[in-house]
Amino acid sequence: MHIFVQVIVLWTGMIYAFPAGTNSNVVLESPISTNTIQRIYETSEIKDNEETRLLKKVFLSNRSITCNDGSQAGFYLRKSHSSKTWIIYLEGGWYCFDQQTCRNRWLRQRHFMTSSQWPETRNEGGILSPNEEENPFWWNANHVFVPYCTSDSWSGSRKSRDEMFTFMGTLIVQQVVKDLVPLGLKNSTKLLLTGSSAGAVGVMINLDPTRALLNDVLNLKQIEVRGVADSGWFLDRTPYAPTLRPAVDAIRKGMQLWHAKVPKRCRKIYGSEPWNCYFGYRLYPTLKTPLFIFQWLFDEVQMNADNVGAPVTKQQWDYIHKMGDALRQSFENVSAVFAPSCISHSVLTKKDWLNVKIEDVSLPQALYCWERQHLKPRKKKHNRGPSIASEESTLFSHRLNRKFKNFDLLEQRNATSDDERTSHKRKRRKRRRKERGKERKCCTFKGQNERCESNVAPQNQRSRRSVLKAQKGSNSEVCSHRRLERCTWPQCNRSCPRLHNPFTGDEMDFIELLKSFGLDMESVADALGIDMPTFNNMDPSELLNLLTQQSS
Ligand SMILES: *[C@@H]1O[C@H](CO)[C@@H](O)[C@H](O)[C@H]1NC(C)=O
Ligand SMILES: *[C@@H]1O[C@H](CO)[C@@H](O)[C@H](O)[C@H]1NC(C)=O
Ligand SMILES: *[C@@H]1O[C@H](CO)[C@@H](O)[C@H](O)[C@H]1NC(C)=O
Ligand SMILES: *[C@@H]1O[C@H](CO)[C@@H](O)[C@H](O)[C@H]1NC(C)=O
Ligand SMILES: *[C@@H]1O[C@H](CO)[C@@H](O)[C@H](O)[C@H]1NC(C)=O
């Protein structure tokens, strides 16, 4: 027992050992360490693949919309002539909220405040990858990467400089959308506004306004707008230990500095306390546009914000467990959510995102299923209560289940989207082979799409608990949009991203990690009541299970 606690200390100690450190002051101004590690790790891996087409830099047409330092803002674009789906991705990277934190950011993380060093091209992974193996459902979509250079969680509208900086995050999002219209967005049918971390907060804050801009102001009503928020759903619980700068205070200050804009409906509810709208669980019920939430149950940024640091005591671990429980509860009324029980932060543009699974369904599969389910929102607007919408959705699930009883979720991985089918001659033969197997799949090929379409509920439903319960009894796992991992221990599942050794960048297996710290495996075995030969022959995953069970 005691040994196990030690193990965990060392192991999480690794995560926090890297430059960002455990000091919450430092952390507040820097992106989380493992991200950096992963980025270094990933960029060194870029293959010289002739199929890889890079994202190309485009500056905004309106030169007065700028990064913090007054340099021109912009985006990176890879067009796909054969696709009518667009994915806009908002980059993350924390924020700064007053003179001091912004000056520090300027000194230490200038790349988050200026476009002056932007390269001509970029290569991003995950949902922005053009590689079919890495990104089976959206490799052929139109991809837009928007670098984060305003330090305002994409919510600012400050055009005049304070002492040094402007904060025009929300203006950038609007201008990106406007500039994309003549580049092909005009003819599209679907826009996914996505983002990670601060970018995910940006998604939530800019989602309804983006839809209004496209559907109402620009009158492009055929474009269905949806949001995907990765790792930006935070809770403002009482921290484990008092912090010098609680997140709420920082946001309050930041909002003034940034001349922040939050969505109207939320602002109306919270009146003089608009900072509330930066927290997903408060903002979400006010949103009109469909939103998919991804969140690690043990998000590193959340753990830092709660000042629980590298846990060394039972009390700290209890706090972390409760943090996971609270997060699970906060998803009670969220209709589309994917929350694995891992210690990590962000996922959408990571190369190995296909490995992120809950009960054998990968995140991209779940996301794709959600994205496809409702192709066209009904014309009818707000007079539809959420309960009716949910019931329709339940009905839809039942029909779906009857129809696709034998539906094998794993097969979805091999499915190609409509978009993909229209392009790339050299893939045609492969594709034809795939077509044959398609009949049984939901929402992945035309015939079924039509069926899906005719039965679907409008997207602005926010399911009520009773309805969710009703759904649970049925076989509705098929296209379930709510996936919350059941096990409560961080890293309890092997599909969690590998932890990386911060010094070498190498992946580490749990057992390797223990050994690398010179842990005496004999005493571990002893503590578990297993003899050494058995211990050595044990399947690592079995051992991991054993260890995690011992601890709770
Ligand atoms: C450019 O953006 C600024 C700041 O939002 C705005 O005041 C101005 O009208 C815009 N100019 C054009 C030509 O759209
Ligand atoms: C939209 O589609 C029309 C007809 O197919 C084409 O003429 C036009 O150039 C397209 N516009 C853009 C911006 O791609
Ligand atoms: C979910 O909705 C119900 C009914 O509106 C409400 O009472 C409950 O507090 C909500 N749960 C969360 C976590 O917001
Ligand atoms: C881990 O995931 C697998 C497959 O997704 C699942 O069967 C298993 O129950 C999970 N483990 C725990 C401890 O929840
Ligand atoms: C998916 O495709 C791979 C290779 O293309 C194949 O080995 C695998 O059996 C396929 N899976 C299913 C479920 O069809």
XYZ file of C-alpha atoms and ligand atoms in Angstrom:
622
model
C 0.000 0.000 0.000
C 2.627 2.388 1.102
C 4.809 1.423 -1.787
C 2.071 2.080 -4.230
C 1.620 5.590 -3.002
C 5.316 6.155 -3.475
C 5.096 4.875 -6.980
C 2.398 7.272 -7.910
C 4.335 10.140 -6.467
C 7.336 9.411 -8.590
C 5.266 8.773 -11.592
C 3.213 11.932 -11.538
C 6.277 13.760 -10.320
C 7.609 13.156 -13.797
C 4.796 15.012 -15.378
C 5.344 18.003 -13.233
C 9.091 17.874 -13.285
C 9.452 19.603 -16.598
C 10.086 23.384 -16.809
C 6.556 24.561 -16.053
C 7.092 23.175 -12.574
C 4.482 22.847 -9.909
C 4.444 26.453 -8.910
C 1.029 27.656 -9.916
C 2.334 31.140 -10.655
C 4.550 29.819 -13.337
C 1.954 27.439 -14.602
C -0.596 30.166 -14.998
C 1.532 31.763 -17.644
C 2.874 28.736 -19.409
C 1.245 25.957 -21.341
C 1.381 22.655 -19.654
C 4.639 20.779 -19.825
C 3.645 17.485 -21.416
C 2.208 19.331 -24.346
C 5.553 20.841 -25.043
C 7.170 17.486 -24.776
C 4.701 15.953 -27.099
C 5.137 18.733 -29.596
C 8.883 18.315 -29.687
C 8.398 14.631 -29.940
C 5.918 14.842 -32.744
C 7.632 17.374 -34.929
C 10.758 15.279 -35.005
C 8.652 12.522 -36.442
C 7.262 14.216 -39.507
C 7.683 11.908 -42.401
C 8.904 12.950 -45.740
C 5.700 11.750 -47.227
C 4.979 12.946 -50.748
C 1.295 12.770 -49.984
C 1.619 15.261 -47.169
C 0.379 18.598 -48.249
C 1.270 21.379 -45.875
C -1.004 24.056 -44.489
C -0.134 27.412 -46.037
C -0.020 30.794 -44.372
C -2.681 33.368 -45.250
C -2.829 36.793 -43.576
C -6.200 38.337 -42.795
C -7.541 40.730 -45.394
C -8.193 43.323 -42.709
C -4.775 44.519 -41.642
C -6.037 46.278 -38.555
C -6.940 42.961 -36.957
C -3.744 41.943 -35.253
C -1.831 39.801 -32.803
C -0.961 41.237 -29.369
C 2.039 43.175 -30.712
C 0.264 44.742 -33.686
C 1.591 42.259 -36.228
C -0.900 40.966 -38.783
C -3.029 38.024 -37.722
C -3.865 35.160 -40.043
C -4.373 31.442 -40.497
C -2.987 28.374 -42.247
C -5.081 26.764 -44.938
C -5.174 23.531 -46.875
C -8.039 23.467 -49.331
C -9.691 20.354 -50.574
C -11.574 20.952 -53.765
C -13.594 17.796 -53.436
C -14.872 18.373 -49.913
C -17.664 20.534 -48.593
C -16.576 20.131 -45.017
C -14.421 22.787 -43.355
C -12.580 22.415 -40.096
C -11.333 25.523 -38.333
C -9.009 24.794 -35.443
C -8.223 27.378 -32.763
C -4.856 26.826 -31.130
C -4.518 26.833 -27.344
C -1.826 28.140 -25.005
C -3.154 29.658 -21.815
C -3.566 33.458 -21.587
C -2.294 36.553 -19.815
C -4.536 38.895 -17.881
C -2.656 41.986 -16.671
C 0.420 44.073 -17.387
C 2.718 41.822 -15.480
C 1.571 38.473 -16.805
C 1.457 39.812 -20.354
C 4.947 41.234 -20.083
C 6.177 37.906 -18.764
C 4.503 36.187 -21.645
C 6.172 38.581 -24.051
C 9.551 37.713 -22.574
C 9.094 33.994 -22.347
C 6.462 32.963 -24.872
C 6.584 35.621 -27.516
C 5.399 33.209 -30.191
C 1.960 33.376 -28.574
C 1.798 37.154 -29.108
C 3.150 37.895 -32.552
C 3.035 36.621 -36.106
C 6.513 37.915 -36.905
C 8.076 34.462 -36.699
C 5.317 32.507 -38.377
C 6.667 30.041 -40.936
C 5.208 29.885 -44.447
C 3.750 26.434 -43.865
C 2.719 24.195 -41.023
C 2.022 20.549 -40.524
C -0.568 19.526 -37.959
C -1.708 16.098 -36.857
C -4.938 14.455 -35.735
C -8.070 16.065 -37.092
C -5.944 18.363 -39.277
C -3.870 15.582 -40.783
C -4.183 14.927 -44.544
C -3.111 11.367 -43.935
C -5.908 8.834 -44.190
C -4.373 6.429 -41.681
C -4.019 9.092 -39.045
C -7.276 10.865 -39.796
C -9.695 8.387 -41.412
C -12.770 10.608 -41.357
C -11.517 14.117 -42.090
C -8.251 13.703 -43.959
C -9.831 15.159 -47.055
C -11.686 18.058 -45.422
C -10.660 21.681 -45.859
C -8.314 22.360 -42.962
C -7.725 25.704 -41.265
C -5.300 26.143 -38.398
C -5.561 29.489 -36.621
C -2.485 30.294 -34.492
C -3.209 31.769 -31.084
C -1.513 35.162 -30.857
C -3.887 37.240 -28.737
C -3.502 35.706 -25.240
C -7.194 36.295 -24.500
C -8.806 32.852 -24.819
C -10.074 34.082 -28.193
C -12.521 36.416 -26.472
C -10.958 39.879 -26.767
C -12.017 42.843 -28.878
C -9.526 45.478 -27.706
C -8.346 47.376 -30.767
C -6.364 50.116 -29.032
C -3.249 49.121 -27.215
C -3.191 49.182 -23.463
C 0.435 49.851 -22.712
C 1.795 47.505 -25.271
C -0.787 45.124 -26.574
C -4.078 44.665 -28.378
C -6.394 41.723 -27.670
C -8.471 40.857 -30.709
C -9.169 37.137 -30.407
C -12.864 37.195 -31.160
C -12.347 39.660 -34.043
C -9.814 37.255 -35.530
C -12.292 34.367 -35.468
C -14.908 36.469 -37.248
C -12.434 37.722 -39.830
C -11.082 34.232 -40.504
C -14.600 33.073 -41.278
C -15.254 36.088 -43.531
C -11.985 35.574 -45.396
C -12.699 31.887 -45.924
C -16.022 32.563 -47.626
C -14.523 33.530 -51.015
C -11.874 30.831 -50.604
C -14.555 28.155 -50.834
C -16.403 28.175 -47.534
C -19.262 29.759 -49.443
C -20.025 26.495 -51.206
C -19.591 24.282 -48.173
C -22.271 22.499 -46.211
C -20.505 21.957 -42.921
C -18.194 23.899 -40.656
C -16.636 22.407 -37.546
C -15.237 25.042 -35.227
C -12.704 23.167 -33.125
C -9.981 24.011 -30.641
C -7.931 22.766 -27.730
C -7.454 24.184 -24.254
C -7.725 27.987 -24.469
C -8.786 27.296 -28.051
C -11.626 25.143 -26.724
C -12.790 28.015 -24.549
C -12.548 30.047 -27.748
C -14.795 27.541 -29.502
C -17.450 27.784 -26.816
C -17.343 31.569 -26.748
C -17.294 32.061 -30.522
C -19.591 29.242 -31.597
C -22.993 30.933 -31.572
C -21.612 34.184 -33.035
C -19.912 32.215 -35.822
C -23.131 30.489 -36.689
C -24.990 33.781 -36.633
C -22.375 35.355 -38.904
C -22.591 32.584 -41.496
C -26.279 31.695 -41.382
C -27.793 35.092 -40.683
C -25.417 37.936 -41.536
C -23.839 36.354 -44.622
C -27.031 34.464 -45.339
C -25.205 31.188 -46.018
C -27.967 29.091 -44.552
C -26.847 25.804 -46.069
C -23.750 25.726 -43.873
C -24.288 23.685 -40.759
C -22.059 24.944 -37.948
C -20.923 22.732 -35.086
C -18.368 23.023 -32.339
C -15.823 20.625 -30.859
C -14.227 21.754 -27.595
C -11.137 19.779 -26.603
C -9.863 20.137 -23.042
C -11.445 23.475 -22.244
C -14.206 22.346 -19.875
C -12.945 23.492 -16.503
C -14.515 23.610 -13.074
C -14.072 26.374 -10.552
C -14.173 24.216 -7.448
C -12.380 25.293 -4.317
C -8.711 24.498 -4.968
C -6.980 21.864 -2.876
C -4.659 24.500 -1.499
C -5.075 28.256 -1.753
C -3.441 29.651 -4.873
C -1.989 33.104 -5.315
C -4.039 33.684 -8.419
C -7.276 31.757 -8.593
C -8.460 31.308 -12.172
C -11.643 33.252 -11.492
C -9.712 36.359 -10.429
C -7.468 36.061 -13.442
C -10.413 35.854 -15.816
C -12.143 38.775 -14.129
C -9.066 40.916 -14.594
C -8.417 39.577 -18.052
C -11.917 40.391 -19.261
C -11.310 44.071 -18.591
C -7.920 44.070 -20.212
C -9.145 42.206 -23.290
C -12.476 44.079 -23.651
C -13.829 40.564 -23.662
C -17.022 39.519 -25.372
C -19.030 36.560 -24.169
C -22.171 35.245 -25.895
C -25.233 37.389 -25.336
C -27.496 34.821 -23.797
C -24.927 33.861 -21.195
C -24.079 37.463 -20.439
C -27.741 38.168 -19.824
C -27.953 35.395 -17.240
C -24.800 36.330 -15.353
C -25.154 40.086 -15.613
C -22.340 41.757 -13.745
C -20.415 38.487 -13.401
C -19.755 37.599 -17.032
C -16.596 35.657 -16.091
C -18.982 32.794 -15.351
C -19.354 32.314 -19.082
C -15.758 31.068 -19.402
C -16.798 27.888 -17.617
C -18.315 25.341 -19.948
C -20.820 23.964 -17.510
C -22.415 27.420 -17.169
C -22.081 28.513 -20.760
C -23.215 25.267 -22.374
C -26.917 25.415 -21.460
C -27.140 28.838 -23.128
C -25.696 27.729 -26.466
C -27.824 27.180 -29.556
C -25.228 25.517 -31.754
C -24.404 21.812 -31.332
C -21.252 21.251 -29.337
C -19.189 18.123 -28.702
C -17.106 18.107 -25.530
C -13.886 16.198 -25.110
C -12.276 16.291 -21.672
C -9.764 14.098 -19.872
C -11.262 13.352 -16.469
C -7.885 14.231 -14.949
C -6.903 17.219 -16.953
C -3.445 18.508 -16.114
C -4.442 22.138 -16.354
C -7.365 21.528 -14.026
C -5.076 19.765 -11.575
C -2.706 22.696 -11.641
C -5.495 25.217 -11.277
C -6.665 23.296 -8.233
C -3.159 23.491 -6.871
C -3.144 19.822 -6.077
C 0.246 19.507 -7.753
C 2.169 16.272 -7.678
C 0.073 14.341 -5.182
C 1.946 12.900 -2.242
C -0.781 12.352 0.317
C -3.975 10.374 0.534
C -5.834 13.669 0.924
C -4.459 14.884 -2.367
C -5.493 11.702 -4.108
C -8.939 11.895 -2.582
C -9.228 15.408 -3.905
C -8.226 14.221 -7.376
C -10.790 11.446 -7.290
C -13.470 13.921 -6.333
C -12.344 16.191 -9.112
C -13.072 13.376 -11.565
C -16.467 12.774 -9.988
C -17.367 16.449 -10.126
C -16.401 16.581 -13.767
C -18.532 13.549 -14.553
C -21.457 15.199 -12.803
C -20.969 18.422 -14.707
C -21.692 16.496 -17.916
C -25.116 15.483 -16.665
C -26.976 17.574 -19.235
C -24.413 17.486 -22.020
C -25.651 15.595 -25.049
C -22.287 14.819 -26.701
C -19.277 14.170 -24.518
C -16.217 11.914 -24.522
C -14.267 11.751 -21.256
C -11.551 9.140 -20.706
C -10.071 8.527 -17.277
C -6.550 9.697 -17.975
C -4.075 12.298 -16.817
C -3.431 14.353 -19.911
C -4.276 17.563 -21.681
C -5.698 18.126 -25.189
C -5.996 15.593 -27.982
C -7.436 16.840 -31.282
C -4.250 17.475 -33.233
C -2.215 14.682 -31.716
C -0.916 12.045 -34.059
C -2.094 9.191 -31.888
C -5.629 10.441 -31.324
C -7.040 7.259 -32.864
C -5.783 5.378 -29.817
C -7.914 7.377 -27.435
C -10.746 4.990 -26.685
C -13.539 4.344 -24.267
C -14.875 0.823 -24.392
C -13.279 0.185 -27.744
C -14.791 3.214 -29.411
C -12.165 5.709 -30.445
C -12.647 9.439 -30.117
C -12.640 9.980 -33.902
C -15.307 7.287 -34.289
C -17.503 8.880 -31.652
C -16.975 12.313 -33.127
C -17.700 11.145 -36.637
C -20.864 9.397 -35.542
C -22.027 12.595 -33.870
C -21.044 14.792 -36.780
C -22.947 12.643 -39.219
C -26.071 11.926 -37.286
C -27.989 15.040 -38.044
C -27.211 16.305 -41.456
C -29.683 19.124 -41.625
C -31.154 21.023 -38.745
C -34.871 21.609 -38.990
C -36.007 24.958 -40.178
C -38.203 25.378 -37.142
C -36.454 27.457 -34.547
C -36.645 27.909 -30.808
C -40.186 26.864 -30.055
C -39.111 23.292 -29.574
C -38.569 22.273 -25.984
C -35.478 20.312 -25.183
C -37.497 17.360 -24.000
C -39.240 16.879 -27.309
C -35.976 17.108 -29.106
C -34.433 14.518 -26.855
C -37.291 12.145 -27.247
C -37.002 12.382 -30.971
C -33.390 11.629 -30.603
C -34.200 8.608 -28.471
C -36.657 7.417 -31.034
C -33.998 7.838 -33.609
C -31.635 5.712 -31.572
C -34.173 2.967 -31.258
C -34.822 2.881 -34.941
C -31.157 2.903 -35.561
C -30.673 0.013 -33.230
C -33.334 -2.078 -34.779
C -31.868 -1.403 -38.145
C -28.239 -1.957 -37.242
C -28.250 -4.556 -34.537
C -25.083 -6.115 -35.824
C -23.371 -2.891 -36.454
C -19.730 -3.263 -35.585
C -18.242 -0.045 -34.390
C -14.765 -1.174 -35.217
C -15.684 -1.246 -38.840
C -16.216 2.447 -38.850
C -12.547 2.877 -38.852
C -12.510 1.552 -42.369
C -15.388 3.685 -43.509
C -14.800 6.600 -45.796
C -16.858 9.730 -45.885
C -18.835 11.037 -48.818
C -16.231 13.673 -49.325
C -13.450 11.237 -49.655
C -15.243 9.145 -52.188
C -15.326 11.892 -54.749
C -11.602 12.402 -54.972
C -8.182 10.930 -55.387
C -8.191 8.554 -58.286
C -5.333 6.611 -56.935
C -7.415 5.569 -53.985
C -10.370 4.582 -56.036
C -9.680 0.909 -56.252
C -9.183 0.599 -52.539
C -12.337 2.518 -52.037
C -14.410 0.303 -54.273
C -13.450 -2.570 -52.086
C -14.674 -0.626 -49.114
C -17.978 0.288 -50.685
C -19.056 -3.302 -50.692
C -18.994 -3.555 -46.958
C -20.878 -0.378 -46.411
C -24.489 -1.378 -46.311
C -24.540 -2.082 -42.647
C -23.036 1.130 -41.445
C -24.906 3.957 -39.888
C -24.373 7.426 -41.098
C -21.423 6.584 -43.242
C -22.862 6.267 -46.678
C -25.426 8.042 -48.723
C -28.426 5.755 -48.520
C -28.338 5.667 -44.760
C -27.637 9.314 -44.526
C -30.935 10.011 -46.119
C -32.616 7.783 -43.634
C -30.760 9.424 -40.794
C -31.706 12.799 -42.050
C -35.393 12.168 -42.253
C -35.624 10.995 -38.680
C -33.338 13.313 -36.917
C -33.987 15.745 -34.179
C -32.853 19.325 -34.388
C -29.472 19.833 -32.908
C -30.133 22.246 -30.150
C -31.363 19.587 -27.824
C -29.960 19.420 -24.376
C -31.022 16.049 -23.123
C -32.672 15.750 -19.781
C -31.647 13.149 -17.346
C -34.834 11.122 -17.584
C -34.388 10.779 -21.280
C -30.804 9.782 -20.891
C -31.825 7.100 -18.495
C -34.347 5.777 -20.923
C -31.654 5.600 -23.531
C -29.287 3.702 -21.350
C -31.494 0.657 -21.092
C -31.577 0.209 -24.831
C -28.875 -0.988 -27.107
C -28.060 2.586 -27.971
C -24.306 2.203 -27.664
C -24.261 2.221 -31.436
C -24.261 5.926 -31.877
C -24.056 6.949 -28.261
C -22.803 10.469 -27.934
C -22.136 10.291 -24.243
C -19.070 8.326 -23.300
C -17.793 8.798 -19.793
C -15.204 6.322 -18.644
C -16.403 4.350 -15.667
C -13.187 3.551 -13.850
C -12.301 6.261 -11.393
C -8.567 5.911 -11.079
C -6.410 8.145 -13.274
C -4.700 6.119 -16.022
C -6.837 3.140 -15.032
C -7.173 2.273 -18.645
C -4.465 1.151 -20.988
C -5.772 3.200 -23.828
C -4.585 6.319 -22.019
C -1.853 8.182 -23.870
C 1.554 7.005 -22.890
C 3.416 9.166 -20.493
C 6.589 10.550 -21.955
C 9.919 10.796 -20.313
C 10.394 14.541 -20.237
C 14.139 14.302 -20.582
C 14.409 11.975 -23.539
C 10.966 12.369 -25.068
C 10.656 8.592 -25.090
C 7.384 6.917 -24.375
C 7.187 5.140 -21.093
C 5.237 2.150 -20.138
C 3.989 2.082 -16.563
C 6.329 -0.716 -15.529
C 9.283 0.844 -17.318
C 8.547 4.027 -15.493
C 8.646 2.278 -12.152
C 11.885 0.578 -13.008
C 13.517 3.672 -14.389
C 13.162 5.237 -10.996
C 15.141 2.387 -9.547
C 12.116 1.144 -7.678
C 12.788 -2.116 -5.954
C 10.434 -4.416 -7.802
C 10.898 -7.078 -5.191
C 9.302 -4.966 -2.530
C 6.498 -4.043 -4.883
C 5.831 -7.736 -5.442
C 6.071 -8.272 -1.741
C 3.546 -5.560 -1.029
C 1.204 -7.160 -3.517
C 1.717 -10.590 -2.005
C 3.117 -12.095 -5.181
C 6.339 -14.039 -5.512
C 9.019 -12.674 -7.770
C 8.843 -15.208 -10.648
C 5.093 -14.715 -10.951
C 5.559 -10.992 -10.769
C 8.125 -10.985 -13.555
C 5.919 -13.071 -15.795
C 2.853 -11.040 -15.229
C 1.214 -9.300 -18.086
C 1.961 -5.607 -17.526
C -1.668 -4.725 -18.006
C -2.715 -7.270 -15.417
C -0.190 -5.822 -13.052
C -1.430 -2.337 -13.714
C -4.929 -3.471 -12.867
C -3.671 -5.002 -9.687
C -1.836 -1.875 -8.691
C -4.752 0.377 -9.337
C -7.146 -1.890 -7.481
C -4.850 -1.982 -4.480
C -4.959 1.695 -4.212
C -8.631 2.362 -3.965
C -11.196 46.019 -40.048
O -11.338 45.679 -38.686
C -11.520 46.800 -37.851
C -11.493 46.285 -36.434
O -12.547 45.405 -36.188
C -12.828 47.481 -38.210
O -13.019 48.609 -37.378
C -12.786 47.897 -39.659
O -14.029 48.410 -40.043
C -12.441 46.704 -40.536
N -12.218 47.163 -41.879
C -12.835 46.627 -42.922
C -12.479 47.163 -44.255
O -13.654 45.724 -42.787
C -19.068 27.762 -55.802
O -19.647 26.884 -56.743
C -19.904 27.498 -57.986
C -20.663 26.506 -58.842
O -20.177 25.210 -58.665
C -18.591 27.939 -58.639
O -18.822 28.557 -59.882
C -17.918 28.925 -57.696
O -16.644 29.274 -58.205
C -17.752 28.312 -56.309
N -17.299 29.357 -55.405
C -16.255 29.195 -54.620
C -15.923 30.353 -53.767
O -15.598 28.171 -54.583
C -29.195 19.464 -15.363
O -30.486 19.955 -15.578
C -31.313 19.871 -14.445
C -32.715 20.303 -14.866
O -32.675 21.519 -15.527
C -30.750 20.728 -13.325
O -31.554 20.655 -12.180
C -29.348 20.232 -13.001
O -28.758 21.068 -12.037
C -28.498 20.228 -14.248
N -27.227 19.621 -13.945
C -26.074 20.239 -14.139
C -24.849 19.500 -13.743
O -25.989 21.356 -14.625
C -10.515 -0.174 -20.015
O -11.031 -0.241 -21.316
C -11.474 -1.513 -21.690
C -11.808 -1.454 -23.141
O -12.224 -0.219 -23.525
C -12.649 -1.905 -20.817
O -13.170 -3.137 -21.195
C -12.186 -1.940 -19.387
O -13.264 -2.192 -18.536
C -11.533 -0.624 -18.986
N -10.878 -0.795 -17.718
C -11.359 -0.297 -16.623
C -10.563 -0.542 -15.398
O -12.380 0.370 -16.617
C -10.070 -2.626 -41.789
O -9.059 -2.534 -42.752
C -7.896 -3.266 -42.417
C -6.838 -2.987 -43.457
O -7.329 -2.207 -44.484
C -8.228 -4.748 -42.322
O -7.067 -5.491 -41.955
C -9.282 -4.938 -41.273
O -9.681 -6.289 -41.222
C -10.489 -4.059 -41.557
N -11.375 -4.156 -40.464
C -12.648 -4.436 -40.591
C -13.413 -4.552 -39.335
O -13.190 -4.545 -41.679
